């Protein structure tokens, strides 16, 4: 380890003392480092994106698969932990507002949204549930939100699968996962999750746009998030169980996070039922966020949601596994970054 880390920036003695003896004080910045202001001036590109120099480009002897999650930067790649994600997805809410009505007050509107929609790692939502309430939400999905007055019928109609996977079984979810999910409904979380205010910039099919109530310069709200810590914990729980039950499968995989249980096995069925419960949770999470966004817009523009045209355009999963029928064959379909 010392050999690998030793460099002109970190010397051998520093590494040995840090690893073997521990360090009580805060590490000091090497005198050869540039200041943060200088670093920002040299590397900053725009909107928090930084540039870095390409040292070398080499061809790798690799013939496997690679996936890239789309962001607004064609060079961006990152590795996502595990394979199945429990309904990380996107929803878009329409308004009848035009950008010119919103832009002069954009900063104040964004601040108000931040105050009403919790975000960041470990953030807590606005809906604190008891365990039995959480299980009901995970079983019923968007039907639960409708019954609680947190959704309207059209919200369900404009969700993929009407916001409910009927294969869901909260009983297949661990107590630890339930504990993480009880206080996070209605929160964004961290990572690449967001609430964006968008403007319709260009219409490619006027007939389709008109049919769906879309027009040039229209303000839309996009929400991107998933099943928060609950879904992550479910995946972790089952992947570790799979590791123990199927050691032969694990040995054949290039990465332990690609662990899987054979289709039709009890463990695979349990995992799918738990994942479906987390998917229902994710729909409810995005719904409560949108419910609070609606309230912000109503107060901010001093008008009703109906008058402002605050309607769900659509909600779709982009990280999920579902049972679907294709060419007459029932199969599991995995979607990763597939909005």
Tab-separated table of C-alpha atoms in Angstrom, residues 81-310:
chain	number	residue	atom	x	y	z
A	81	UNK	CA	-24.023	0.422	-7.059
A	82	UNK	CA	-25.931	-2.807	-7.732
A	83	UNK	CA	-28.089	-3.632	-10.736
A	84	UNK	CA	-31.774	-3.358	-9.872
A	85	UNK	CA	-32.947	-0.015	-8.539
A	86	UNK	CA	-36.423	0.146	-7.039
A	87	UNK	CA	-38.200	2.670	-9.255
A	88	UNK	CA	-35.968	5.635	-9.533
A	89	UNK	CA	-38.022	7.629	-12.004
A	90	UNK	CA	-39.079	10.913	-13.526
A	91	UNK	CA	-42.356	12.792	-13.404
A	92	UNK	CA	-43.315	16.017	-15.129
A	93	UNK	CA	-45.998	18.390	-13.873
A	94	UNK	CA	-47.581	20.802	-16.338
A	95	UNK	CA	-48.566	24.390	-15.608
A	96	UNK	CA	-50.352	26.945	-17.776
A	97	UNK	CA	-47.748	29.541	-16.822
A	98	UNK	CA	-45.324	30.999	-19.342
A	99	UNK	CA	-41.643	31.508	-18.628
A	100	UNK	CA	-41.995	35.299	-18.700
A	101	UNK	CA	-44.355	35.073	-15.714
A	102	UNK	CA	-41.912	33.000	-13.685
A	103	UNK	CA	-38.390	34.160	-14.565
A	104	UNK	CA	-38.469	37.529	-12.725
A	105	UNK	CA	-39.292	35.681	-9.480
A	106	UNK	CA	-37.348	32.486	-10.106
A	107	UNK	CA	-34.938	32.859	-7.185
A	108	UNK	CA	-37.749	33.348	-4.671
A	109	UNK	CA	-39.707	30.431	-6.141
A	110	UNK	CA	-36.714	28.100	-5.920
A	111	UNK	CA	-36.073	29.125	-2.311
A	112	UNK	CA	-39.705	28.374	-1.465
A	113	UNK	CA	-39.473	24.947	-3.127
A	114	UNK	CA	-36.309	24.155	-1.169
A	115	UNK	CA	-38.062	25.074	2.071
A	116	UNK	CA	-41.008	22.748	1.386
A	117	UNK	CA	-39.262	19.744	-0.226
A	118	UNK	CA	-36.478	18.223	1.914
A	119	UNK	CA	-33.333	17.273	0.024
A	120	UNK	CA	-29.852	15.960	0.753
A	121	UNK	CA	-28.410	12.756	2.169
A	122	UNK	CA	-30.589	11.395	4.978
A	123	UNK	CA	-33.251	14.056	4.526
A	124	UNK	CA	-36.636	13.450	6.166
A	125	UNK	CA	-39.952	13.805	4.375
A	126	UNK	CA	-43.167	15.519	5.381
A	127	UNK	CA	-45.097	12.293	5.994
A	128	UNK	CA	-44.061	10.415	9.134
A	129	UNK	CA	-45.653	6.987	9.015
A	130	UNK	CA	-46.204	4.249	11.542
A	131	UNK	CA	-45.029	0.797	10.494
A	132	UNK	CA	-48.492	-0.488	9.563
A	133	UNK	CA	-49.189	2.710	7.577
A	134	UNK	CA	-45.911	2.330	5.713
A	135	UNK	CA	-46.751	-1.266	4.816
A	136	UNK	CA	-50.150	-0.177	3.515
A	137	UNK	CA	-48.498	2.509	1.392
A	138	UNK	CA	-46.000	-0.025	0.005
A	139	UNK	CA	-48.782	-2.438	-0.875
A	140	UNK	CA	-51.246	0.045	-2.400
A	141	UNK	CA	-48.900	2.614	-3.952
A	142	UNK	CA	-50.704	5.597	-5.454
A	143	UNK	CA	-54.084	4.251	-4.330
A	144	UNK	CA	-52.914	5.007	-0.788
A	145	UNK	CA	-52.151	8.620	-1.713
A	146	UNK	CA	-55.549	9.003	-3.378
A	147	UNK	CA	-57.325	7.688	-0.277
A	148	UNK	CA	-55.378	10.120	1.918
A	149	UNK	CA	-56.282	13.140	-0.207
A	150	UNK	CA	-52.695	13.574	-1.405
A	151	UNK	CA	-53.492	12.757	-5.036
A	152	UNK	CA	-56.325	13.135	-7.522
A	153	UNK	CA	-57.604	10.466	-9.894
A	154	UNK	CA	-55.755	11.901	-12.895
A	155	UNK	CA	-52.473	11.554	-11.006
A	156	UNK	CA	-52.963	7.780	-10.987
A	157	UNK	CA	-54.076	7.663	-14.615
A	158	UNK	CA	-50.903	9.473	-15.659
A	159	UNK	CA	-48.528	7.142	-13.805
A	160	UNK	CA	-46.943	4.052	-15.322
A	161	UNK	CA	-48.981	1.060	-14.052
A	162	UNK	CA	-51.239	3.650	-12.375
A	163	UNK	CA	-48.575	3.951	-9.689
A	164	UNK	CA	-48.958	0.448	-8.284
A	165	UNK	CA	-47.246	-2.899	-8.819
A	166	UNK	CA	-49.656	-5.515	-7.501
A	167	UNK	CA	-46.864	-8.049	-6.929
A	168	UNK	CA	-45.697	-5.934	-3.976
A	169	UNK	CA	-45.386	-7.649	-0.600
A	170	UNK	CA	-44.160	-5.479	2.300
A	171	UNK	CA	-43.778	-8.665	4.379
A	172	UNK	CA	-40.712	-9.487	2.261
A	173	UNK	CA	-39.024	-6.264	3.417
A	174	UNK	CA	-36.647	-6.261	6.403
A	175	UNK	CA	-37.286	-4.273	9.579
A	176	UNK	CA	-34.139	-2.272	8.871
A	177	UNK	CA	-35.431	-1.229	5.449
A	178	UNK	CA	-38.839	-0.337	6.894
A	179	UNK	CA	-37.141	1.764	9.541
A	180	UNK	CA	-35.307	3.750	6.890
A	181	UNK	CA	-38.494	4.325	4.901
A	182	UNK	CA	-40.824	5.484	7.658
A	183	UNK	CA	-39.711	9.120	7.658
A	184	UNK	CA	-38.500	9.700	4.091
A	185	UNK	CA	-41.712	9.886	2.033
A	186	UNK	CA	-41.781	13.269	0.325
A	187	UNK	CA	-38.028	13.875	0.196
A	188	UNK	CA	-35.618	14.097	-2.736
A	189	UNK	CA	-32.491	12.661	-1.194
A	190	UNK	CA	-29.117	13.329	-2.760
A	191	UNK	CA	-26.999	12.269	-5.718
A	192	UNK	CA	-28.431	13.224	-9.102
A	193	UNK	CA	-32.001	13.606	-7.809
A	194	UNK	CA	-33.613	16.966	-8.419
A	195	UNK	CA	-36.592	19.255	-8.909
A	196	UNK	CA	-36.160	21.303	-12.079
A	197	UNK	CA	-38.258	24.137	-13.476
A	198	UNK	CA	-38.266	23.781	-17.262
A	199	UNK	CA	-39.443	25.812	-20.228
A	200	UNK	CA	-40.800	24.236	-23.418
A	201	UNK	CA	-38.221	25.447	-25.918
A	202	UNK	CA	-39.287	23.758	-29.152
A	203	UNK	CA	-42.346	21.846	-30.368
A	204	UNK	CA	-41.566	19.067	-32.867
A	205	UNK	CA	-45.105	17.714	-33.330
A	206	UNK	CA	-47.732	20.425	-32.889
A	207	UNK	CA	-50.635	17.980	-33.038
A	208	UNK	CA	-49.259	15.752	-30.273
A	209	UNK	CA	-48.267	18.757	-28.185
A	210	UNK	CA	-51.755	20.233	-28.477
A	211	UNK	CA	-53.312	16.901	-27.533
A	212	UNK	CA	-51.239	16.769	-24.341
A	213	UNK	CA	-51.653	20.424	-23.404
A	214	UNK	CA	-48.092	21.487	-24.207
A	215	UNK	CA	-47.157	24.810	-25.794
A	216	UNK	CA	-44.103	26.960	-26.503
A	217	UNK	CA	-42.602	28.823	-23.546
A	218	UNK	CA	-44.704	26.766	-21.118
A	219	UNK	CA	-43.342	26.202	-17.603
A	220	UNK	CA	-43.025	22.561	-16.508
A	221	UNK	CA	-41.732	21.025	-13.285
A	222	UNK	CA	-39.619	17.864	-13.480
A	223	UNK	CA	-39.061	15.650	-10.418
A	224	UNK	CA	-36.393	12.938	-10.340
A	225	UNK	CA	-36.044	10.601	-7.348
A	226	UNK	CA	-36.834	7.073	-6.191
A	227	UNK	CA	-37.443	4.896	-3.148
A	228	UNK	CA	-34.774	6.566	-0.995
A	229	UNK	CA	-33.058	4.567	1.765
A	230	UNK	CA	-35.806	1.951	1.812
A	231	UNK	CA	-35.095	0.761	-1.729
A	232	UNK	CA	-31.346	0.879	-1.189
A	233	UNK	CA	-31.642	-1.219	1.962
A	234	UNK	CA	-33.866	-3.796	0.247
A	235	UNK	CA	-31.295	-4.207	-2.522
A	236	UNK	CA	-28.446	-4.518	-0.011
A	237	UNK	CA	-30.344	-7.058	2.093
A	238	UNK	CA	-31.173	-9.333	-0.811
A	239	UNK	CA	-27.814	-9.061	-2.552
A	240	UNK	CA	-26.058	-10.181	0.622
A	241	UNK	CA	-28.525	-13.071	1.008
A	242	UNK	CA	-27.902	-14.091	-2.606
A	243	UNK	CA	-24.152	-14.073	-1.976
A	244	UNK	CA	-24.558	-16.593	0.828
A	245	UNK	CA	-27.071	-18.844	-0.922
A	246	UNK	CA	-25.461	-18.962	-4.365
A	247	UNK	CA	-21.660	-18.963	-3.928
A	248	UNK	CA	-21.168	-20.689	-7.297
A	249	UNK	CA	-22.998	-17.860	-9.062
A	250	UNK	CA	-20.935	-15.281	-7.192
A	251	UNK	CA	-17.669	-16.876	-8.323
A	252	UNK	CA	-18.730	-16.570	-11.952
A	253	UNK	CA	-19.427	-12.820	-11.774
A	254	UNK	CA	-16.919	-10.034	-12.478
A	255	UNK	CA	-18.524	-7.845	-9.784
A	256	UNK	CA	-20.328	-8.875	-6.593
A	257	UNK	CA	-22.986	-6.191	-7.174
A	258	UNK	CA	-24.172	-8.175	-10.209
A	259	UNK	CA	-25.416	-10.885	-7.843
A	260	UNK	CA	-28.689	-12.508	-8.891
A	261	UNK	CA	-31.023	-15.309	-7.873
A	262	UNK	CA	-32.272	-17.741	-10.551
A	263	UNK	CA	-35.726	-16.822	-11.881
A	264	UNK	CA	-38.400	-18.994	-10.317
A	265	UNK	CA	-36.471	-19.582	-7.098
A	266	UNK	CA	-38.072	-18.623	-3.786
A	267	UNK	CA	-35.371	-16.032	-3.192
A	268	UNK	CA	-35.893	-14.415	-6.606
A	269	UNK	CA	-39.647	-14.272	-6.011
A	270	UNK	CA	-39.182	-12.731	-2.561
A	271	UNK	CA	-36.741	-10.163	-3.931
A	272	UNK	CA	-39.130	-9.202	-6.716
A	273	UNK	CA	-42.027	-8.780	-4.274
A	274	UNK	CA	-39.889	-6.615	-1.984
A	275	UNK	CA	-38.613	-4.573	-4.924
A	276	UNK	CA	-42.188	-4.043	-6.132
A	277	UNK	CA	-43.109	-2.748	-2.669
A	278	UNK	CA	-40.231	-0.280	-2.899
A	279	UNK	CA	-41.406	0.751	-6.375
A	280	UNK	CA	-44.830	1.599	-4.943
A	281	UNK	CA	-43.065	3.605	-2.238
A	282	UNK	CA	-41.174	5.553	-4.912
A	283	UNK	CA	-44.374	6.533	-6.721
A	284	UNK	CA	-45.780	7.793	-3.424
A	285	UNK	CA	-42.564	9.665	-2.713
A	286	UNK	CA	-42.703	11.535	-6.017
A	287	UNK	CA	-46.428	12.126	-5.526
A	288	UNK	CA	-45.989	13.762	-2.125
A	289	UNK	CA	-43.183	15.914	-3.505
A	290	UNK	CA	-45.464	17.015	-6.344
A	291	UNK	CA	-48.310	17.618	-3.875
A	292	UNK	CA	-46.044	20.003	-1.953
A	293	UNK	CA	-44.818	21.622	-5.174
A	294	UNK	CA	-48.457	22.277	-6.082
A	295	UNK	CA	-49.009	23.985	-2.731
A	296	UNK	CA	-45.923	26.147	-3.254
A	297	UNK	CA	-47.148	27.267	-6.685
A	298	UNK	CA	-50.668	27.966	-5.381
A	299	UNK	CA	-49.342	30.167	-2.583
A	300	UNK	CA	-46.620	31.805	-4.664
A	301	UNK	CA	-48.908	32.745	-7.566
A	302	UNK	CA	-51.956	33.283	-5.331
A	303	UNK	CA	-54.216	31.017	-7.347
A	304	UNK	CA	-55.688	27.516	-7.262
A	305	UNK	CA	-53.918	24.508	-8.718
A	306	UNK	CA	-56.753	24.104	-11.199
A	307	UNK	CA	-56.449	27.697	-12.406
A	308	UNK	CA	-52.682	27.308	-12.722
A	309	UNK	CA	-53.073	24.047	-14.654
A	310	UNK	CA	-50.959	22.043	-12.178
